[in-house]
PDB file of C-alpha atoms in Angstrom:
ATOM      1  CA  LYS Q   1      47.008  33.393  32.627  1.00 88.00           C
ATOM      2  CA  ALA Q   2      43.832  34.574  30.846  1.00 86.00           C
ATOM      3  CA  LEU Q   3      44.119  31.705  28.619  1.00 85.00           C
ATOM      4  CA  ARG Q   4      44.826  28.981  31.188  1.00 87.00           C
ATOM      5  CA  ASP Q   5      41.987  30.376  33.406  1.00 87.00           C
ATOM      6  CA  PHE Q   6      39.578  30.362  30.347  1.00 85.00           C
ATOM      7  CA  ARG Q   7      40.834  26.815  29.425  1.00 84.00           C
ATOM      8  CA  ILE Q   8      40.211  25.275  32.902  1.00 85.00           C
ATOM      9  CA  GLY Q   9      36.781  27.031  33.355  1.00 85.00           C
ATOM     10  CA  THR Q  10      37.682  29.611  35.992  1.00 88.00           C
ATOM     11  CA  THR Q  11      36.476  32.154  33.600  1.00 87.00           C
ATOM     12  CA  GLY Q  12      33.570  31.516  31.325  1.00 86.00           C
ATOM     13  CA  ILE Q  13      33.910  34.469  28.752  1.00 88.00           C
ATOM     14  CA  LEU Q  14      37.108  35.468  26.691  1.00 84.00           C
ATOM     15  CA  VAL Q  15      37.170  38.918  25.128  1.00 86.00           C
ATOM     16  CA  GLY Q  16      40.124  39.880  22.699  1.00 79.00           C
ATOM     17  CA  THR Q  17      41.137  41.005  19.318  1.00 79.00           C
ATOM     18  CA  GLN Q  18      41.772  39.015  16.154  1.00 75.00           C
ATOM     19  CA  MET Q  19      44.719  37.219  17.987  1.00 75.00           C
ATOM     20  CA  ILE Q  20      42.183  34.894  19.882  1.00 74.00           C
ATOM     21  CA  ALA Q  21      40.732  33.833  16.496  1.00 71.00           C
ATOM     22  CA  LYS Q  22      43.855  31.745  15.439  1.00 71.00           C
ATOM     23  CA  GLY Q  23      45.369  28.444  17.037  1.00 69.00           C
ATOM     24  CA  LEU Q  24      43.331  28.175  20.111  1.00 74.00           C
ATOM     25  CA  ASP Q  25      41.693  25.039  21.042  1.00 76.00           C
ATOM     26  CA  PHE Q  26      38.786  25.110  23.732  1.00 79.00           C
ATOM     27  CA  PRO Q  27      36.526  22.186  23.254  1.00 77.00           C
ATOM     28  CA  ASN Q  28      34.077  23.666  25.817  1.00 78.00           C
ATOM     29  CA  VAL Q  29      33.484  26.766  23.893  1.00 81.00           C
ATOM     30  CA  THR Q  30      30.001  26.657  22.397  1.00 82.00           C
ATOM     31  CA  VAL Q  31      29.453  30.250  21.259  1.00 86.00           C
ATOM     32  CA  VAL Q  32      31.596  32.729  19.550  1.00 85.00           C
ATOM     33  CA  GLY Q  33      30.800  36.149  18.691  1.00 86.00           C
ATOM     34  CA  VAL Q  34      32.433  38.486  16.084  1.00 86.00           C
ATOM     35  CA  ILE Q  35      31.813  42.096  16.920  1.00 86.00           C
ATOM     36  CA  SER Q  36      31.466  44.788  14.168  1.00 87.00           C
ATOM     37  CA  ALA Q  37      32.782  42.839  11.330  1.00 84.00           C
ATOM     38  CA  ASP Q  38      32.291  45.596   9.059  1.00 84.00           C
ATOM     39  CA  ILE Q  39      35.370  47.305  10.575  1.00 85.00           C
ATOM     40  CA  SER Q  40      37.621  45.021   8.556  1.00 85.00           C
ATOM     41  CA  LEU Q  41      35.320  44.886   5.595  1.00 87.00           C
ATOM     42  CA  ASN Q  42      35.339  48.647   5.215  1.00 85.00           C
ATOM     43  CA  LEU Q  43      39.228  49.281   5.022  1.00 86.00           C
ATOM     44  CA  PRO Q  44      40.313  50.963   2.038  1.00 87.00           C
ATOM     45  CA  ASP Q  45      42.360  47.885   0.987  1.00 90.00           C
ATOM     46  CA  PHE Q  46      41.607  45.721  -2.081  1.00 91.00           C
ATOM     47  CA  ARG Q  47      42.353  42.591   0.368  1.00 92.00           C
ATOM     48  CA  ALA Q  48      39.368  43.903   2.924  1.00 92.00           C
ATOM     49  CA  SER Q  49      36.841  40.941   1.676  1.00 93.00           C
ATOM     50  CA  GLU Q  50      39.608  38.437   1.958  1.00 93.00           C
ATOM     51  CA  ARG Q  51      40.729  39.414   5.333  1.00 90.00           C
ATOM     52  CA  THR Q  52      37.111  39.719   6.615  1.00 91.00           C
ATOM     53  CA  PHE Q  53      36.299  36.094   5.116  1.00 92.00           C
ATOM     54  CA  GLY Q  54      39.423  34.746   6.616  1.00 89.00           C
ATOM     55  CA  LEU Q  55      38.699  36.260  10.084  1.00 86.00           C
ATOM     56  CA  ILE Q  56      35.165  34.985  10.326  1.00 86.00           C
ATOM     57  CA  SER Q  57      36.147  31.507   9.008  1.00 84.00           C
ATOM     58  CA  GLN Q  58      38.860  31.234  11.534  1.00 81.00           C
ATOM     59  CA  VAL Q  59      36.978  32.532  14.514  1.00 79.00           C
ATOM     60  CA  ALA Q  60      34.116  30.344  13.535  1.00 75.00           C
ATOM     61  CA  GLY Q  61      36.577  27.354  14.071  1.00 70.00           C
ATOM     62  CA  ARG Q  62      37.024  28.114  17.701  1.00 67.00           C
ATOM     63  CA  ALA Q  63      33.287  27.122  18.484  1.00 66.00           C
ATOM     64  CA  GLY Q  64      31.740  23.510  18.584  1.00 61.00           C
ATOM     65  CA  ARG Q  65      35.310  21.869  18.576  1.00 63.00           C
ATOM     66  CA  GLY Q  66      33.893  19.540  21.355  1.00 61.00           C
ATOM     67  CA  PRO Q  67      30.894  17.024  21.328  1.00 70.00           C
ATOM     68  CA  LYS Q  68      28.615  19.907  22.476  1.00 72.00           C
ATOM     69  CA  GLY Q  69      28.633  21.636  19.104  1.00 69.00           C
ATOM     70  CA  GLY Q  70      28.489  25.305  18.907  1.00 77.00           C
ATOM     71  CA  VAL Q  71      27.159  28.431  17.218  1.00 85.00           C
ATOM     72  CA  VAL Q  72      28.729  31.667  15.798  1.00 84.00           C
ATOM     73  CA  VAL Q  73      27.083  35.248  15.844  1.00 88.00           C
ATOM     74  CA  VAL Q  74      28.486  37.723  13.500  1.00 88.00           C
ATOM     75  CA  GLN Q  75      27.399  41.456  13.877  1.00 90.00           C
ATOM     76  CA  THR Q  76      27.356  43.039  10.680  1.00 91.00           C
ATOM     77  CA  MET Q  77      25.695  46.113   8.876  1.00 92.00           C
ATOM     78  CA  THR Q  78      25.957  44.333   5.559  1.00 91.00           C
ATOM     79  CA  PRO Q  79      24.952  40.699   6.035  1.00 92.00           C
ATOM     80  CA  GLU Q  80      24.473  40.552   2.340  1.00 93.00           C
ATOM     81  CA  HIS Q  81      27.984  41.064   1.500  1.00 93.00           C
ATOM     82  CA  PHE Q  82      29.276  38.084  -0.419  1.00 92.00           C
ATOM     83  CA  GLY Q  83      32.453  37.639   1.834  1.00 92.00           C
ATOM     84  CA  ILE Q  84      30.253  37.315   4.836  1.00 91.00           C
ATOM     85  CA  GLN Q  85      27.553  35.021   3.157  1.00 91.00           C
ATOM     86  CA  ALA Q  86      30.333  32.746   1.975  1.00 92.00           C
ATOM     87  CA  ALA Q  87      32.036  32.545   5.631  1.00 89.00           C
ATOM     88  CA  SER Q  88      28.709  31.690   7.018  1.00 85.00           C
ATOM     89  CA  ARG Q  89      28.396  28.702   4.790  1.00 86.00           C
ATOM     90  CA  HIS Q  90      32.118  27.843   4.904  1.00 86.00           C
ATOM     91  CA  ASP Q  91      32.326  28.246   1.224  1.00 92.00           C
ATOM     92  CA  TYR Q  92      35.939  28.978   0.284  1.00 93.00           C
ATOM     93  CA  LEU Q  93      35.490  27.989  -3.210  1.00 95.00           C
ATOM     94  CA  GLY Q  94      32.446  30.371  -3.796  1.00 95.00           C
ATOM     95  CA  PHE Q  95      34.253  33.333  -1.885  1.00 95.00           C
ATOM     96  CA  ALA Q  96      37.457  32.621  -3.998  1.00 96.00           C
ATOM     97  CA  GLN Q  97      35.740  32.573  -7.492  1.00 95.00           C
ATOM     98  CA  SER Q  98      33.727  35.876  -6.670  1.00 94.00           C
ATOM     99  CA  GLU Q  99      36.794  37.721  -5.424  1.00 95.00           C
ATOM    100  CA  MET Q 100      38.884  36.419  -8.318  1.00 95.00           C
ATOM    101  CA  ARG Q 101      36.421  38.079 -10.846  1.00 94.00           C
ATOM    102  CA  GLN Q 102      36.784  41.315  -9.080  1.00 92.00           C
ATOM    103  CA  ARG Q 103      40.607  41.037  -8.954  1.00 93.00           C
ATOM    104  CA  LEU Q 104      40.640  40.332 -12.825  1.00 93.00           C
ATOM    105  CA  GLU Q 105      38.313  43.038 -13.720  1.00 92.00           C
ATOM    106  CA  LEU Q 106      40.324  45.744 -11.615  1.00 91.00           C
ATOM    107  CA  CYS Q 107      43.856  44.222 -12.190  1.00 90.00           C
ATOM    108  CA  TYR Q 108      44.601  43.558  -8.591  1.00 92.00           C
ATOM    109  CA  PRO Q 109      46.916  40.746  -7.474  1.00 92.00           C
ATOM    110  CA  PRO Q 110      47.047  37.974  -8.328  1.00 92.00           C
ATOM    111  CA  ALA Q 111      45.605  39.184 -11.599  1.00 91.00           C
ATOM    112  CA  GLY Q 112      48.148  41.929 -11.842  1.00 92.00           C
ATOM    113  CA  ARG Q 113      51.185  43.592 -10.016  1.00 94.00           C
ATOM    114  CA  LEU Q 114      50.884  46.283  -7.709  1.00 94.00           C
ATOM    115  CA  ALA Q 115      53.302  48.825  -5.946  1.00 95.00           C
ATOM    116  CA  ARG Q 116      52.628  51.443  -3.180  1.00 96.00           C
ATOM    117  CA  ILE Q 117      54.466  54.778  -3.039  1.00 96.00           C
ATOM    118  CA  VAL Q 118      54.233  56.191   0.363  1.00 96.00           C
ATOM    119  CA  LEU Q 119      55.487  59.724   1.014  1.00 96.00           C
ATOM    120  CA  ARG Q 120      55.848  61.359   4.500  1.00 95.00           C
ATOM    121  CA  GLY Q 121      57.079  64.391   6.007  1.00 94.00           C
ATOM    122  CA  GLU Q 122      56.335  67.063   8.823  1.00 94.00           C
ATOM    123  CA  ASP Q 123      55.067  69.560   6.370  1.00 94.00           C
ATOM    124  CA  SER Q 124      51.733  68.515   4.757  1.00 94.00           C
ATOM    125  CA  ALA Q 125      51.974  70.975   1.818  1.00 94.00           C
ATOM    126  CA  LYS Q 126      55.414  69.991   1.019  1.00 94.00           C
ATOM    127  CA  VAL Q 127      54.367  66.234   1.041  1.00 95.00           C
ATOM    128  CA  GLU Q 128      51.387  66.912  -1.170  1.00 95.00           C
ATOM    129  CA  ALA Q 129      53.482  68.803  -3.823  1.00 94.00           C
ATOM    130  CA  HIS Q 130      56.080  65.951  -3.787  1.00 94.00           C
ATOM    131  CA  ALA Q 131      53.388  63.394  -4.215  1.00 95.00           C
ATOM    132  CA  VAL Q 132      52.127  65.227  -7.201  1.00 95.00           C
ATOM    133  CA  LYS Q 133      55.631  65.427  -8.755  1.00 93.00           C
ATOM    134  CA  VAL Q 134      55.985  61.764  -8.404  1.00 94.00           C
ATOM    135  CA  LYS Q 135      52.600  61.264 -10.026  1.00 94.00           C
ATOM    136  CA  GLU Q 136      53.771  63.363 -12.972  1.00 94.00           C
ATOM    137  CA  ALA Q 137      57.008  61.520 -13.040  1.00 93.00           C
ATOM    138  CA  LEU Q 138      54.944  58.076 -13.188  1.00 93.00           C
ATOM    139  CA  GLY Q 139      52.804  59.390 -15.953  1.00 89.00           C
ATOM    140  CA  ALA Q 140      55.866  59.940 -18.069  1.00 88.00           C
ATOM    141  CA  THR Q 141      57.173  56.597 -17.512  1.00 85.00           C
ATOM    142  CA  ALA Q 142      54.109  54.425 -17.322  1.00 86.00           C
ATOM    143  CA  GLY Q 143      53.791  52.001 -20.297  1.00 79.00           C
ATOM    144  CA  GLU Q 144      50.871  50.310 -21.830  1.00 82.00           C
ATOM    145  CA  GLY Q 145      48.432  48.690 -19.121  1.00 86.00           C
ATOM    146  CA  VAL Q 146      49.962  50.506 -16.364  1.00 92.00           C
ATOM    147  CA  SER Q 147      47.508  52.534 -14.257  1.00 93.00           C
ATOM    148  CA  ILE Q 148      48.232  55.119 -11.378  1.00 94.00           C
ATOM    149  CA  LEU Q 149      45.892  55.695  -8.603  1.00 93.00           C
ATOM    150  CA  GLY Q 150      46.392  58.977  -6.453  1.00 91.00           C
ATOM    151  CA  PRO Q 151      48.189  60.670  -5.139  1.00 96.00           C
ATOM    152  CA  ALA Q 152      45.786  61.031  -2.002  1.00 95.00           C
ATOM    153  CA  PRO Q 153      46.188  61.204   1.815  1.00 96.00           C
ATOM    154  CA  ALA Q 154      47.101  57.648   3.100  1.00 94.00           C
ATOM    155  CA  PRO Q 155      44.286  55.994   5.284  1.00 93.00           C
ATOM    156  CA  LEU Q 156      46.592  56.678   8.159  1.00 92.00           C
ATOM    157  CA  SER Q 157      47.287  60.177   7.042  1.00 95.00           C
ATOM    158  CA  ARG Q 158      49.423  61.092  10.055  1.00 95.00           C
ATOM    159  CA  ILE Q 159      51.616  59.260  12.223  1.00 94.00           C
ATOM    160  CA  MET Q 160      53.675  60.933  14.989  1.00 92.00           C
ATOM    161  CA  ARG Q 161      54.611  64.227  13.253  1.00 93.00           C
ATOM    162  CA  ASN Q 162      54.616  62.975   9.845  1.00 95.00           C
ATOM    163  CA  TYR Q 163      51.929  63.529   7.268  1.00 97.00           C
ATOM    164  CA  ARG Q 164      51.426  60.579   4.835  1.00 96.00           C
ATOM    165  CA  TRP Q 165      50.360  60.511   1.181  1.00 97.00           C
ATOM    166  CA  HIS Q 166      50.509  57.536  -1.241  1.00 96.00           C
ATOM    167  CA  LEU Q 167      49.852  56.367  -4.789  1.00 95.00           C
ATOM    168  CA  VAL Q 168      49.167  53.039  -6.022  1.00 96.00           C
ATOM    169  CA  VAL Q 169      50.831  51.755  -9.490  1.00 95.00           C
ATOM    170  CA  LYS Q 170      48.979  48.759 -10.990  1.00 95.00           C
ATOM    171  CA  ALA Q 171      50.348  46.788 -13.978  1.00 94.00           C
ATOM    172  CA  ARG Q 172      49.469  43.656 -15.909  1.00 91.00           C
ATOM    173  CA  ASP Q 173      52.905  42.093 -15.528  1.00 91.00           C
ATOM    174  CA  ALA Q 174      56.068  42.591 -13.247  1.00 91.00           C
ATOM    175  CA  LYS Q 175      58.196  43.791 -16.306  1.00 91.00           C
ATOM    176  CA  SER Q 176      55.848  46.876 -16.910  1.00 91.00           C
ATOM    177  CA  LEU Q 177      55.618  47.685 -13.146  1.00 93.00           C
ATOM    178  CA  LYS Q 178      59.462  47.611 -12.860  1.00 92.00           C
ATOM    179  CA  GLU Q 179      60.024  49.759 -15.888  1.00 91.00           C
ATOM    180  CA  THR Q 180      57.494  52.313 -14.590  1.00 92.00           C
ATOM    181  CA  LEU Q 181      58.955  52.466 -11.009  1.00 92.00           C
ATOM    182  CA  LEU Q 182      62.643  52.656 -12.243  1.00 90.00           C
ATOM    183  CA  GLY Q 183      61.882  56.145 -13.709  1.00 86.00           C
ATOM    184  CA  VAL Q 184      60.893  57.605 -10.310  1.00 90.00           C
ATOM    185  CA  LYS Q 185      63.055  55.514  -7.915  1.00 88.00           C
ATOM    186  CA  LYS Q 186      65.487  58.521  -7.154  1.00 87.00           C
ATOM    187  CA  LEU Q 187      62.657  60.937  -6.861  1.00 89.00           C
ATOM    188  CA  VAL Q 188      60.787  58.951  -4.558  1.00 88.00           C
ATOM    189  CA  LYS Q 189      63.727  58.133  -2.277  1.00 82.00           C
ATOM    190  CA  SER Q 190      64.948  61.754  -2.262  1.00 74.00           C
ATOM    191  CA  THR Q 191      66.306  62.758   1.174  1.00 68.00           C
ATOM    192  CA  GLY Q 192      65.257  66.226   2.878  1.00 83.00           C
ATOM    193  CA  SER Q 193      61.830  67.413   4.251  1.00 90.00           C
ATOM    194  CA  VAL Q 194      60.067  64.348   2.414  1.00 92.00           C
ATOM    195  CA  GLN Q 195      60.797  60.808   2.748  1.00 92.00           C
ATOM    196  CA  GLY Q 196      59.402  58.077   0.462  1.00 93.00           C
ATOM    197  CA  ILE Q 197      59.438  54.415   0.041  1.00 92.00           C
ATOM    198  CA  ILE Q 198      58.324  51.929  -2.903  1.00 94.00           C
ATOM    199  CA  ASP Q 199      56.368  48.880  -1.631  1.00 94.00           C
ATOM    200  CA  VAL Q 200      56.321  46.321  -4.241  1.00 93.00           C
ATOM    201  CA  ASP Q 201      53.683  43.632  -3.864  1.00 89.00           C
ATOM    202  CA  ALA Q 202      52.343  45.679  -0.797  1.00 88.00           C
ATOM    203  CA  ILE Q 203      50.606  43.732   1.947  1.00 85.00           C
ATOM    204  CA  ALA Q 204      48.983  46.547   3.737  1.00 84.00           C
ATOM    205  CA  MET Q 205      47.287  49.412   2.024  1.00 89.00           C
ATOM    206  CA  LEU Q 206      46.985  51.727   5.158  1.00 87.00           C
TER     207      LEU Q 206
END
């Protein structure tokens, strides 16, 4: 109903989350605003710049689809950031080249392979201790070119009654990553007071 009212002009302002940035075609929209773009930019995720660039680019496409043209206003504390600058110019190639240089330097996908290990339980101390054990086991199985980040509290450090810790394993190739993870598979997935998962090619880092 909200979208229908907006389409026919009963309402003139539409406020929403990222879902309204995708797939909507309103020829009469002439102004689009992105509020607090830094929220997505500052998430502890190596894809933060990519997702911010994509969001701004997509929401910009909602304005000026008709003959009236349009303007997009982005609220940000870091207007100099290369992702926001590239989005303001619709410069996909420039953004991709800059982002890829960083991915290559830090061995993040697609320049390398990555797995995230998440451990959770109701006793924070036990989860932390188990995460340390996993880190030690990873160190014993890690081959050349494999790096381990953490353990550390997950960005979403508690969900419901469960405390969450995570580690990130990076490798240059899939074989090295697999060999490293096989050595800790049973330890991570042990049952009891701490449960764990291994998320290979993790989509989210929260």
